[in-house]
């Protein structure tokens, strides 16, 4: 089997591994992986009329990074299973469009990355001699997305921790309805306490040696690429619609993404690097962002690493912060 495009750890560039191995990098180990090279998508996709479906966009994006690590037929099957829901793009005024990312199992944008992560882990590791187990501590929506994603694989057990008083009753009811391979525990403590428990488990040599242990996280590369698909699909849909929605034949497209959503700005920038006709970027911060300026600066640092790819002469796009 051929490997995918290599991804390197921005904190330690000497660590360079294919995407199928990035899946095994535990969230507790740190590190942010970005592609060593960014492929370009064909003009036949970018300027297709009518515009491509979301699945077609996802197929081209993931194929360009996975290359021959997964056959085309298998990849399209995975994409069809990962994204069975619609991704509506519609105008809210003559010059502003919204892409709805709430039609997955968990009603959140995290469904995209969670579902494809689960499918790839199953695909690459299904023949392992050791039992597979998922450990995760995160927000209620992140937990729900991953729990529902892994609930489809009865041979994979998954354990989720969340703060006792940090989950809505509606989501608790969905937790209760999940199958037996999904184990969810509320912890009398904070989210940091939950993550500390996960970290302690991973350091247990006996436990980690007895199973294939995965600790996914929302900043994982599969989440990033899933968001690239969302950005690219939204842009191509708007590009196609603008002519008859508002009589703008060659619109200058500016994409806005929430700052608190991991990888969102980076995904938009990566979509542009792959060929999407994006002319500007806006990072939005709402009332619930604890320190938007710090988050903004961190996101800009990641974007710089992603965009320049070591080329100091590359012109880095400006990202406006909207509060």
PDB file of C-alpha atoms in Angstrom:
ATOM      1  CA  UNK A   1       0.000   0.000   0.000  1.00  0.00           C
ATOM      2  CA  UNK A   2       1.289   3.445  -0.935  1.00  0.00           C
ATOM      3  CA  UNK A   3       1.433   6.197   1.678  1.00  0.00           C
ATOM      4  CA  UNK A   4      -0.400   9.483   1.652  1.00  0.00           C
ATOM      5  CA  UNK A   5       1.166  12.922   1.469  1.00  0.00           C
ATOM      6  CA  UNK A   6       3.367  13.323   4.574  1.00  0.00           C
ATOM      7  CA  UNK A   7       2.347  15.642   7.396  1.00  0.00           C
ATOM      8  CA  UNK A   8       4.853  17.230   9.739  1.00  0.00           C
ATOM      9  CA  UNK A   9       4.635  18.369  13.331  1.00  0.00           C
ATOM     10  CA  UNK A  10       5.007  22.147  13.448  1.00  0.00           C
ATOM     11  CA  UNK A  11       6.583  21.889  16.907  1.00  0.00           C
ATOM     12  CA  UNK A  12       9.100  19.315  15.695  1.00  0.00           C
ATOM     13  CA  UNK A  13       9.463  19.357  11.881  1.00  0.00           C
ATOM     14  CA  UNK A  14      11.698  16.286  12.030  1.00  0.00           C
ATOM     15  CA  UNK A  15       8.537  14.278  12.780  1.00  0.00           C
ATOM     16  CA  UNK A  16       7.007  13.717   9.356  1.00  0.00           C
ATOM     17  CA  UNK A  17       4.452  10.940   8.886  1.00  0.00           C
ATOM     18  CA  UNK A  18       1.671   9.995   6.440  1.00  0.00           C
ATOM     19  CA  UNK A  19      -1.955  10.759   7.242  1.00  0.00           C
ATOM     20  CA  UNK A  20      -2.760   7.167   8.171  1.00  0.00           C
ATOM     21  CA  UNK A  21      -0.152   7.395  10.945  1.00  0.00           C
ATOM     22  CA  UNK A  22      -1.272  10.851  12.070  1.00  0.00           C
ATOM     23  CA  UNK A  23      -4.473   9.100  13.178  1.00  0.00           C
ATOM     24  CA  UNK A  24      -2.406   7.285  15.798  1.00  0.00           C
ATOM     25  CA  UNK A  25      -0.999  10.487  17.291  1.00  0.00           C
ATOM     26  CA  UNK A  26      -2.740  10.869  20.616  1.00  0.00           C
ATOM     27  CA  UNK A  27      -4.323  14.177  21.488  1.00  0.00           C
ATOM     28  CA  UNK A  28      -2.414  14.178  24.779  1.00  0.00           C
ATOM     29  CA  UNK A  29       0.938  14.094  22.971  1.00  0.00           C
ATOM     30  CA  UNK A  30       0.538  17.569  21.535  1.00  0.00           C
ATOM     31  CA  UNK A  31       1.678  18.669  18.156  1.00  0.00           C
ATOM     32  CA  UNK A  32      -0.122  20.199  15.244  1.00  0.00           C
ATOM     33  CA  UNK A  33       0.330  18.428  11.918  1.00  0.00           C
ATOM     34  CA  UNK A  34       0.141  20.184   8.571  1.00  0.00           C
ATOM     35  CA  UNK A  35       0.797  18.809   5.087  1.00  0.00           C
ATOM     36  CA  UNK A  36       4.357  18.922   3.841  1.00  0.00           C
ATOM     37  CA  UNK A  37       3.003  19.814   0.429  1.00  0.00           C
ATOM     38  CA  UNK A  38      -0.357  21.202  -0.625  1.00  0.00           C
ATOM     39  CA  UNK A  39      -1.878  19.687  -3.758  1.00  0.00           C
ATOM     40  CA  UNK A  40      -3.830  21.765  -6.255  1.00  0.00           C
ATOM     41  CA  UNK A  41      -7.338  20.805  -7.247  1.00  0.00           C
ATOM     42  CA  UNK A  42      -8.161  20.712 -10.979  1.00  0.00           C
ATOM     43  CA  UNK A  43      -9.954  23.611 -12.654  1.00  0.00           C
ATOM     44  CA  UNK A  44     -12.496  21.063 -13.863  1.00  0.00           C
ATOM     45  CA  UNK A  45     -13.661  20.803 -10.243  1.00  0.00           C
ATOM     46  CA  UNK A  46     -13.320  24.477  -9.295  1.00  0.00           C
ATOM     47  CA  UNK A  47     -15.259  25.783 -12.293  1.00  0.00           C
ATOM     48  CA  UNK A  48     -17.612  22.874 -12.850  1.00  0.00           C
ATOM     49  CA  UNK A  49     -21.096  23.889 -13.992  1.00  0.00           C
ATOM     50  CA  UNK A  50     -23.302  22.884 -12.276  1.00  0.00           C
ATOM     51  CA  UNK A  51     -21.086  22.953  -9.181  1.00  0.00           C
ATOM     52  CA  UNK A  52     -19.919  19.664  -7.667  1.00  0.00           C
ATOM     53  CA  UNK A  53     -21.797  17.979  -4.845  1.00  0.00           C
ATOM     54  CA  UNK A  54     -20.364  17.982  -1.344  1.00  0.00           C
ATOM     55  CA  UNK A  55     -19.348  14.341  -1.705  1.00  0.00           C
ATOM     56  CA  UNK A  56     -17.576  15.071  -4.988  1.00  0.00           C
ATOM     57  CA  UNK A  57     -15.648  17.893  -3.318  1.00  0.00           C
ATOM     58  CA  UNK A  58     -14.780  15.678  -0.351  1.00  0.00           C
ATOM     59  CA  UNK A  59     -13.621  12.907  -2.670  1.00  0.00           C
ATOM     60  CA  UNK A  60     -11.237  15.211  -4.547  1.00  0.00           C
ATOM     61  CA  UNK A  61      -9.878  16.805  -1.364  1.00  0.00           C
ATOM     62  CA  UNK A  62      -9.208  13.548   0.456  1.00  0.00           C
ATOM     63  CA  UNK A  63      -7.913  11.792  -2.647  1.00  0.00           C
ATOM     64  CA  UNK A  64      -5.381  14.569  -3.194  1.00  0.00           C
ATOM     65  CA  UNK A  65      -3.952  14.012   0.297  1.00  0.00           C
ATOM     66  CA  UNK A  66      -4.439  10.259   0.706  1.00  0.00           C
ATOM     67  CA  UNK A  67      -3.203   9.558  -2.833  1.00  0.00           C
ATOM     68  CA  UNK A  68      -2.913   5.770  -3.220  1.00  0.00           C
ATOM     69  CA  UNK A  69      -3.251   4.914   0.475  1.00  0.00           C
ATOM     70  CA  UNK A  70      -6.923   4.124  -0.214  1.00  0.00           C
ATOM     71  CA  UNK A  71      -8.325   2.932  -3.531  1.00  0.00           C
ATOM     72  CA  UNK A  72     -10.731   5.302  -5.273  1.00  0.00           C
ATOM     73  CA  UNK A  73     -13.659   2.917  -4.887  1.00  0.00           C
ATOM     74  CA  UNK A  74     -12.998   2.447  -1.169  1.00  0.00           C
ATOM     75  CA  UNK A  75     -12.540   6.176  -0.669  1.00  0.00           C
ATOM     76  CA  UNK A  76     -15.838   7.058  -2.287  1.00  0.00           C
ATOM     77  CA  UNK A  77     -17.568   4.425  -0.162  1.00  0.00           C
ATOM     78  CA  UNK A  78     -16.031   5.940   2.972  1.00  0.00           C
ATOM     79  CA  UNK A  79     -17.118   9.431   1.945  1.00  0.00           C
ATOM     80  CA  UNK A  80     -20.667   8.281   1.225  1.00  0.00           C
ATOM     81  CA  UNK A  81     -20.817   6.730   4.704  1.00  0.00           C
ATOM     82  CA  UNK A  82     -19.166   9.696   6.406  1.00  0.00           C
ATOM     83  CA  UNK A  83     -21.381  12.377   4.897  1.00  0.00           C
ATOM     84  CA  UNK A  84     -24.899  10.999   4.358  1.00  0.00           C
ATOM     85  CA  UNK A  85     -26.449  14.338   5.315  1.00  0.00           C
ATOM     86  CA  UNK A  86     -27.064  17.484   3.301  1.00  0.00           C
ATOM     87  CA  UNK A  87     -24.884  20.611   3.493  1.00  0.00           C
ATOM     88  CA  UNK A  88     -27.166  23.542   2.579  1.00  0.00           C
ATOM     89  CA  UNK A  89     -25.722  26.830   1.336  1.00  0.00           C
ATOM     90  CA  UNK A  90     -28.202  29.690   1.105  1.00  0.00           C
ATOM     91  CA  UNK A  91     -28.283  33.515   1.068  1.00  0.00           C
ATOM     92  CA  UNK A  92     -29.412  35.561   4.057  1.00  0.00           C
ATOM     93  CA  UNK A  93     -29.089  38.801   2.090  1.00  0.00           C
ATOM     94  CA  UNK A  94     -28.025  39.599  -1.493  1.00  0.00           C
ATOM     95  CA  UNK A  95     -24.313  39.400  -0.673  1.00  0.00           C
ATOM     96  CA  UNK A  96     -24.077  37.082   2.332  1.00  0.00           C
ATOM     97  CA  UNK A  97     -24.378  33.310   2.338  1.00  0.00           C
ATOM     98  CA  UNK A  98     -24.526  30.771   5.136  1.00  0.00           C
ATOM     99  CA  UNK A  99     -23.380  27.159   5.018  1.00  0.00           C
ATOM    100  CA  UNK A 100     -25.262  24.996   7.516  1.00  0.00           C
ATOM    101  CA  UNK A 101     -23.089  22.379   9.184  1.00  0.00           C
ATOM    102  CA  UNK A 102     -25.732  21.144  11.610  1.00  0.00           C
ATOM    103  CA  UNK A 103     -27.369  18.272   9.753  1.00  0.00           C
ATOM    104  CA  UNK A 104     -25.179  15.450  11.055  1.00  0.00           C
ATOM    105  CA  UNK A 105     -25.960  13.047  13.887  1.00  0.00           C
ATOM    106  CA  UNK A 106     -24.827  15.449  16.588  1.00  0.00           C
ATOM    107  CA  UNK A 107     -26.126  18.635  14.991  1.00  0.00           C
ATOM    108  CA  UNK A 108     -22.656  20.197  14.978  1.00  0.00           C
ATOM    109  CA  UNK A 109     -19.801  20.991  12.609  1.00  0.00           C
ATOM    110  CA  UNK A 110     -17.770  18.450  14.603  1.00  0.00           C
ATOM    111  CA  UNK A 111     -19.801  15.652  12.987  1.00  0.00           C
ATOM    112  CA  UNK A 112     -17.817  16.008   9.758  1.00  0.00           C
ATOM    113  CA  UNK A 113     -14.410  15.397  11.283  1.00  0.00           C
ATOM    114  CA  UNK A 114     -15.649  12.856  13.819  1.00  0.00           C
ATOM    115  CA  UNK A 115     -17.347  10.622  11.272  1.00  0.00           C
ATOM    116  CA  UNK A 116     -14.449  10.578   8.833  1.00  0.00           C
ATOM    117  CA  UNK A 117     -11.953  10.020  11.655  1.00  0.00           C
ATOM    118  CA  UNK A 118     -13.932   6.999  12.858  1.00  0.00           C
ATOM    119  CA  UNK A 119     -14.151   5.541   9.369  1.00  0.00           C
ATOM    120  CA  UNK A 120     -10.430   5.967   8.691  1.00  0.00           C
ATOM    121  CA  UNK A 121      -9.454   4.402  12.015  1.00  0.00           C
ATOM    122  CA  UNK A 122     -11.661   1.420  11.224  1.00  0.00           C
ATOM    123  CA  UNK A 123     -10.334   1.205   7.655  1.00  0.00           C
ATOM    124  CA  UNK A 124      -6.641   1.279   8.498  1.00  0.00           C
ATOM    125  CA  UNK A 125      -6.771  -0.715  11.733  1.00  0.00           C
ATOM    126  CA  UNK A 126      -9.559  -3.250  11.284  1.00  0.00           C
ATOM    127  CA  UNK A 127      -7.073  -6.108  10.863  1.00  0.00           C
ATOM    128  CA  UNK A 128      -5.165  -5.325  14.045  1.00  0.00           C
ATOM    129  CA  UNK A 129      -4.654  -8.277  16.371  1.00  0.00           C
ATOM    130  CA  UNK A 130      -5.285  -6.035  19.372  1.00  0.00           C
ATOM    131  CA  UNK A 131      -8.717  -4.705  20.357  1.00  0.00           C
ATOM    132  CA  UNK A 132      -9.300  -1.071  19.442  1.00  0.00           C
ATOM    133  CA  UNK A 133     -10.324   1.477  22.044  1.00  0.00           C
ATOM    134  CA  UNK A 134     -11.048   5.188  21.795  1.00  0.00           C
ATOM    135  CA  UNK A 135     -10.477   7.586  24.694  1.00  0.00           C
ATOM    136  CA  UNK A 136     -11.769  11.125  24.585  1.00  0.00           C
ATOM    137  CA  UNK A 137     -12.498  14.092  26.823  1.00  0.00           C
ATOM    138  CA  UNK A 138     -14.061  17.164  25.285  1.00  0.00           C
ATOM    139  CA  UNK A 139     -17.040  19.436  25.020  1.00  0.00           C
ATOM    140  CA  UNK A 140     -20.547  18.017  24.892  1.00  0.00           C
ATOM    141  CA  UNK A 141     -20.871  18.494  21.128  1.00  0.00           C
ATOM    142  CA  UNK A 142     -17.431  17.042  20.396  1.00  0.00           C
ATOM    143  CA  UNK A 143     -18.229  14.070  22.623  1.00  0.00           C
ATOM    144  CA  UNK A 144     -21.630  13.493  21.061  1.00  0.00           C
ATOM    145  CA  UNK A 145     -20.223  13.637  17.519  1.00  0.00           C
ATOM    146  CA  UNK A 146     -17.481  11.101  18.240  1.00  0.00           C
ATOM    147  CA  UNK A 147     -19.739   8.852  20.301  1.00  0.00           C
ATOM    148  CA  UNK A 148     -22.290   8.644  17.511  1.00  0.00           C
ATOM    149  CA  UNK A 149     -19.559   8.146  14.911  1.00  0.00           C
ATOM    150  CA  UNK A 150     -17.982   5.193  16.733  1.00  0.00           C
ATOM    151  CA  UNK A 151     -21.346   3.728  17.702  1.00  0.00           C
ATOM    152  CA  UNK A 152     -21.508   2.334  14.161  1.00  0.00           C
ATOM    153  CA  UNK A 153     -18.519   0.042  14.817  1.00  0.00           C
ATOM    154  CA  UNK A 154     -19.422  -2.608  17.366  1.00  0.00           C
ATOM    155  CA  UNK A 155     -15.856  -3.979  17.411  1.00  0.00           C
ATOM    156  CA  UNK A 156     -14.451  -0.620  18.531  1.00  0.00           C
ATOM    157  CA  UNK A 157     -15.046   0.346  22.139  1.00  0.00           C
ATOM    158  CA  UNK A 158     -14.969   4.002  23.070  1.00  0.00           C
ATOM    159  CA  UNK A 159     -14.815   5.708  26.450  1.00  0.00           C
ATOM    160  CA  UNK A 160     -15.788   9.350  26.859  1.00  0.00           C
ATOM    161  CA  UNK A 161     -15.386  11.617  29.864  1.00  0.00           C
ATOM    162  CA  UNK A 162     -17.178  14.902  30.376  1.00  0.00           C
ATOM    163  CA  UNK A 163     -17.622  17.308  33.311  1.00  0.00           C
ATOM    164  CA  UNK A 164     -20.613  16.356  35.441  1.00  0.00           C
ATOM    165  CA  UNK A 165     -22.429  19.678  35.231  1.00  0.00           C
ATOM    166  CA  UNK A 166     -21.481  20.621  31.695  1.00  0.00           C
ATOM    167  CA  UNK A 167     -23.992  18.758  29.532  1.00  0.00           C
ATOM    168  CA  UNK A 168     -27.526  19.683  28.523  1.00  0.00           C
ATOM    169  CA  UNK A 169     -30.325  17.275  29.386  1.00  0.00           C
ATOM    170  CA  UNK A 170     -31.144  16.774  25.704  1.00  0.00           C
ATOM    171  CA  UNK A 171     -27.604  15.581  24.989  1.00  0.00           C
ATOM    172  CA  UNK A 172     -27.602  13.370  28.099  1.00  0.00           C
ATOM    173  CA  UNK A 173     -30.646  11.593  26.685  1.00  0.00           C
ATOM    174  CA  UNK A 174     -28.757  10.930  23.464  1.00  0.00           C
ATOM    175  CA  UNK A 175     -25.829   9.548  25.468  1.00  0.00           C
ATOM    176  CA  UNK A 176     -28.171   7.086  27.176  1.00  0.00           C
ATOM    177  CA  UNK A 177     -29.454   5.770  23.847  1.00  0.00           C
ATOM    178  CA  UNK A 178     -26.008   4.836  22.498  1.00  0.00           C
ATOM    179  CA  UNK A 179     -25.062   1.143  22.058  1.00  0.00           C
ATOM    180  CA  UNK A 180     -23.019  -0.967  24.468  1.00  0.00           C
ATOM    181  CA  UNK A 181     -19.655  -0.345  22.813  1.00  0.00           C
ATOM    182  CA  UNK A 182     -19.882   3.319  23.848  1.00  0.00           C
ATOM    183  CA  UNK A 183     -19.054   4.073  27.489  1.00  0.00           C
ATOM    184  CA  UNK A 184     -19.733   7.597  28.746  1.00  0.00           C
ATOM    185  CA  UNK A 185     -18.900   8.816  32.247  1.00  0.00           C
ATOM    186  CA  UNK A 186     -19.517  12.142  33.902  1.00  0.00           C
ATOM    187  CA  UNK A 187     -16.638  13.333  36.058  1.00  0.00           C
ATOM    188  CA  UNK A 188     -16.993  15.402  39.192  1.00  0.00           C
ATOM    189  CA  UNK A 189     -14.543  18.011  37.985  1.00  0.00           C
ATOM    190  CA  UNK A 190     -13.574  20.255  35.097  1.00  0.00           C
ATOM    191  CA  UNK A 191     -12.747  19.431  31.496  1.00  0.00           C
ATOM    192  CA  UNK A 192      -9.067  19.711  32.402  1.00  0.00           C
ATOM    193  CA  UNK A 193      -9.629  17.049  35.066  1.00  0.00           C
ATOM    194  CA  UNK A 194     -11.166  14.788  32.421  1.00  0.00           C
ATOM    195  CA  UNK A 195      -8.194  15.300  30.128  1.00  0.00           C
ATOM    196  CA  UNK A 196      -5.797  14.600  32.997  1.00  0.00           C
ATOM    197  CA  UNK A 197      -7.482  11.235  33.553  1.00  0.00           C
ATOM    198  CA  UNK A 198      -7.078  10.413  29.864  1.00  0.00           C
ATOM    199  CA  UNK A 199      -3.396  11.377  29.996  1.00  0.00           C
ATOM    200  CA  UNK A 200      -2.862   9.174  33.052  1.00  0.00           C
ATOM    201  CA  UNK A 201      -4.435   6.201  31.299  1.00  0.00           C
ATOM    202  CA  UNK A 202      -2.177   6.592  28.268  1.00  0.00           C
ATOM    203  CA  UNK A 203       0.878   6.468  30.528  1.00  0.00           C
ATOM    204  CA  UNK A 204      -0.184   3.075  31.879  1.00  0.00           C
ATOM    205  CA  UNK A 205       2.106   0.711  29.980  1.00  0.00           C
ATOM    206  CA  UNK A 206       0.036  -2.389  30.750  1.00  0.00           C
ATOM    207  CA  UNK A 207      -3.138  -0.825  29.434  1.00  0.00           C
ATOM    208  CA  UNK A 208      -1.653   0.828  26.363  1.00  0.00           C
ATOM    209  CA  UNK A 209       0.181  -2.371  25.478  1.00  0.00           C
ATOM    210  CA  UNK A 210      -2.944  -4.500  25.579  1.00  0.00           C
ATOM    211  CA  UNK A 211      -4.953  -2.563  22.987  1.00  0.00           C
ATOM    212  CA  UNK A 212      -4.836  -0.224  20.006  1.00  0.00           C
ATOM    213  CA  UNK A 213      -5.469   3.039  21.815  1.00  0.00           C
ATOM    214  CA  UNK A 214      -6.634   6.144  19.960  1.00  0.00           C
ATOM    215  CA  UNK A 215      -7.179   9.583  21.464  1.00  0.00           C
ATOM    216  CA  UNK A 216      -8.719  11.791  18.774  1.00  0.00           C
ATOM    217  CA  UNK A 217      -9.011  15.546  19.135  1.00  0.00           C
ATOM    218  CA  UNK A 218     -10.845  18.310  17.223  1.00  0.00           C
ATOM    219  CA  UNK A 219      -7.590  19.796  15.920  1.00  0.00           C
ATOM    220  CA  UNK A 220      -6.668  16.485  14.291  1.00  0.00           C
ATOM    221  CA  UNK A 221      -5.770  16.508  10.613  1.00  0.00           C
ATOM    222  CA  UNK A 222      -8.908  14.638   9.567  1.00  0.00           C
ATOM    223  CA  UNK A 223     -10.989  17.403  11.151  1.00  0.00           C
ATOM    224  CA  UNK A 224      -8.921  20.003   9.291  1.00  0.00           C
ATOM    225  CA  UNK A 225      -9.426  18.312   5.929  1.00  0.00           C
ATOM    226  CA  UNK A 226     -13.143  17.823   6.584  1.00  0.00           C
ATOM    227  CA  UNK A 227     -13.443  21.557   7.197  1.00  0.00           C
ATOM    228  CA  UNK A 228     -11.509  22.223   3.992  1.00  0.00           C
ATOM    229  CA  UNK A 229     -14.258  20.286   2.212  1.00  0.00           C
ATOM    230  CA  UNK A 230     -16.926  22.466   3.850  1.00  0.00           C
ATOM    231  CA  UNK A 231     -15.137  25.705   2.921  1.00  0.00           C
ATOM    232  CA  UNK A 232     -14.465  24.611  -0.633  1.00  0.00           C
ATOM    233  CA  UNK A 233     -18.000  23.372  -1.203  1.00  0.00           C
ATOM    234  CA  UNK A 234     -19.491  26.604   0.142  1.00  0.00           C
ATOM    235  CA  UNK A 235     -17.217  28.736  -2.045  1.00  0.00           C
ATOM    236  CA  UNK A 236     -17.956  26.785  -5.233  1.00  0.00           C
ATOM    237  CA  UNK A 237     -21.687  26.853  -4.551  1.00  0.00           C
ATOM    238  CA  UNK A 238     -21.687  30.621  -4.001  1.00  0.00           C
ATOM    239  CA  UNK A 239     -19.492  31.131  -7.059  1.00  0.00           C
ATOM    240  CA  UNK A 240     -22.086  29.293  -9.130  1.00  0.00           C
ATOM    241  CA  UNK A 241     -25.124  31.020  -7.600  1.00  0.00           C
ATOM    242  CA  UNK A 242     -23.912  34.609  -7.433  1.00  0.00           C
ATOM    243  CA  UNK A 243     -24.727  35.355 -11.057  1.00  0.00           C
ATOM    244  CA  UNK A 244     -28.451  34.754 -10.720  1.00  0.00           C
ATOM    245  CA  UNK A 245     -28.810  35.559  -7.006  1.00  0.00           C
ATOM    246  CA  UNK A 246     -27.381  39.078  -7.228  1.00  0.00           C
ATOM    247  CA  UNK A 247     -26.155  39.577 -10.821  1.00  0.00           C
ATOM    248  CA  UNK A 248     -22.486  39.440  -9.811  1.00  0.00           C
ATOM    249  CA  UNK A 249     -20.744  37.384 -12.471  1.00  0.00           C
ATOM    250  CA  UNK A 250     -17.259  37.314 -10.923  1.00  0.00           C
ATOM    251  CA  UNK A 251     -17.752  37.834  -7.191  1.00  0.00           C
ATOM    252  CA  UNK A 252     -14.898  38.615  -4.816  1.00  0.00           C
ATOM    253  CA  UNK A 253     -15.425  35.958  -2.170  1.00  0.00           C
ATOM    254  CA  UNK A 254     -14.614  36.583   1.492  1.00  0.00           C
ATOM    255  CA  UNK A 255     -15.047  33.674   3.877  1.00  0.00           C
ATOM    256  CA  UNK A 256     -15.820  34.082   7.571  1.00  0.00           C
ATOM    257  CA  UNK A 257     -15.150  31.373  10.152  1.00  0.00           C
ATOM    258  CA  UNK A 258     -15.638  31.240  13.943  1.00  0.00           C
ATOM    259  CA  UNK A 259     -12.433  31.700  15.898  1.00  0.00           C
ATOM    260  CA  UNK A 260     -13.438  29.222  18.608  1.00  0.00           C
ATOM    261  CA  UNK A 261     -13.801  26.442  16.029  1.00  0.00           C
ATOM    262  CA  UNK A 262     -10.428  24.627  15.872  1.00  0.00           C
ATOM    263  CA  UNK A 263      -8.802  24.713  12.447  1.00  0.00           C
ATOM    264  CA  UNK A 264     -11.589  26.749  10.834  1.00  0.00           C
ATOM    265  CA  UNK A 265      -9.415  29.622   9.615  1.00  0.00           C
ATOM    266  CA  UNK A 266      -6.612  27.246   8.648  1.00  0.00           C
ATOM    267  CA  UNK A 267      -9.107  25.174   6.659  1.00  0.00           C
ATOM    268  CA  UNK A 268     -10.244  28.238   4.707  1.00  0.00           C
ATOM    269  CA  UNK A 269      -6.642  29.204   3.959  1.00  0.00           C
ATOM    270  CA  UNK A 270      -5.817  25.649   2.907  1.00  0.00           C
ATOM    271  CA  UNK A 271      -8.840  25.651   0.591  1.00  0.00           C
ATOM    272  CA  UNK A 272      -7.478  28.801  -1.056  1.00  0.00           C
ATOM    273  CA  UNK A 273      -4.036  27.231  -1.435  1.00  0.00           C
ATOM    274  CA  UNK A 274      -5.661  24.268  -3.158  1.00  0.00           C
ATOM    275  CA  UNK A 275      -7.303  26.536  -5.716  1.00  0.00           C
ATOM    276  CA  UNK A 276     -10.526  27.881  -4.221  1.00  0.00           C
ATOM    277  CA  UNK A 277     -11.218  31.438  -5.488  1.00  0.00           C
ATOM    278  CA  UNK A 278     -11.201  33.050  -2.037  1.00  0.00           C
ATOM    279  CA  UNK A 279     -10.234  36.723  -1.819  1.00  0.00           C
ATOM    280  CA  UNK A 280     -10.290  37.366   1.917  1.00  0.00           C
ATOM    281  CA  UNK A 281     -10.711  35.895   5.385  1.00  0.00           C
ATOM    282  CA  UNK A 282     -12.597  36.971   8.499  1.00  0.00           C
ATOM    283  CA  UNK A 283     -12.268  35.306  11.898  1.00  0.00           C
ATOM    284  CA  UNK A 284     -15.308  35.952  14.074  1.00  0.00           C
ATOM    285  CA  UNK A 285     -15.215  36.016  17.876  1.00  0.00           C
ATOM    286  CA  UNK A 286     -18.385  35.907  19.947  1.00  0.00           C
ATOM    287  CA  UNK A 287     -19.148  36.730  23.562  1.00  0.00           C
ATOM    288  CA  UNK A 288     -18.055  33.284  24.748  1.00  0.00           C
ATOM    289  CA  UNK A 289     -14.453  33.563  23.529  1.00  0.00           C
ATOM    290  CA  UNK A 290     -12.344  33.903  26.677  1.00  0.00           C
ATOM    291  CA  UNK A 291      -9.447  35.744  25.059  1.00  0.00           C
ATOM    292  CA  UNK A 292     -10.102  36.299  21.352  1.00  0.00           C
ATOM    293  CA  UNK A 293      -6.875  38.222  20.792  1.00  0.00           C
ATOM    294  CA  UNK A 294      -4.718  35.314  21.963  1.00  0.00           C
ATOM    295  CA  UNK A 295      -6.799  32.823  19.967  1.00  0.00           C
ATOM    296  CA  UNK A 296      -6.519  35.091  16.940  1.00  0.00           C
ATOM    297  CA  UNK A 297      -2.734  35.366  17.213  1.00  0.00           C
ATOM    298  CA  UNK A 298      -2.370  31.595  17.609  1.00  0.00           C
ATOM    299  CA  UNK A 299      -4.552  30.996  14.569  1.00  0.00           C
ATOM    300  CA  UNK A 300      -2.542  33.492  12.527  1.00  0.00           C
ATOM    301  CA  UNK A 301       0.660  31.682  13.521  1.00  0.00           C
ATOM    302  CA  UNK A 302      -0.768  28.363  12.302  1.00  0.00           C
ATOM    303  CA  UNK A 303      -1.941  29.999   9.089  1.00  0.00           C
ATOM    304  CA  UNK A 304       1.540  31.403   8.474  1.00  0.00           C
ATOM    305  CA  UNK A 305       3.080  27.937   8.847  1.00  0.00           C
ATOM    306  CA  UNK A 306       0.459  26.420   6.592  1.00  0.00           C
ATOM    307  CA  UNK A 307       0.568  29.095   3.916  1.00  0.00           C
ATOM    308  CA  UNK A 308       4.278  29.686   3.521  1.00  0.00           C
ATOM    309  CA  UNK A 309       5.382  26.031   3.682  1.00  0.00           C
ATOM    310  CA  UNK A 310       8.873  27.286   4.461  1.00  0.00           C
ATOM    311  CA  UNK A 311       8.865  29.821   1.618  1.00  0.00           C
ATOM    312  CA  UNK A 312       9.596  33.143   3.313  1.00  0.00           C
ATOM    313  CA  UNK A 313       8.810  35.048   0.111  1.00  0.00           C
ATOM    314  CA  UNK A 314       5.233  33.787   0.051  1.00  0.00           C
ATOM    315  CA  UNK A 315       2.668  36.532   0.622  1.00  0.00           C
ATOM    316  CA  UNK A 316       0.616  35.631   3.693  1.00  0.00           C
ATOM    317  CA  UNK A 317      -3.073  36.565   3.518  1.00  0.00           C
ATOM    318  CA  UNK A 318      -4.422  39.017   6.051  1.00  0.00           C
ATOM    319  CA  UNK A 319      -7.142  37.757   8.372  1.00  0.00           C
ATOM    320  CA  UNK A 320      -9.538  40.298   9.837  1.00  0.00           C
ATOM    321  CA  UNK A 321     -10.816  39.744  13.380  1.00  0.00           C
ATOM    322  CA  UNK A 322     -14.498  40.599  13.791  1.00  0.00           C
ATOM    323  CA  UNK A 323     -15.838  40.762  17.345  1.00  0.00           C
TER     324      UNK A 323
END
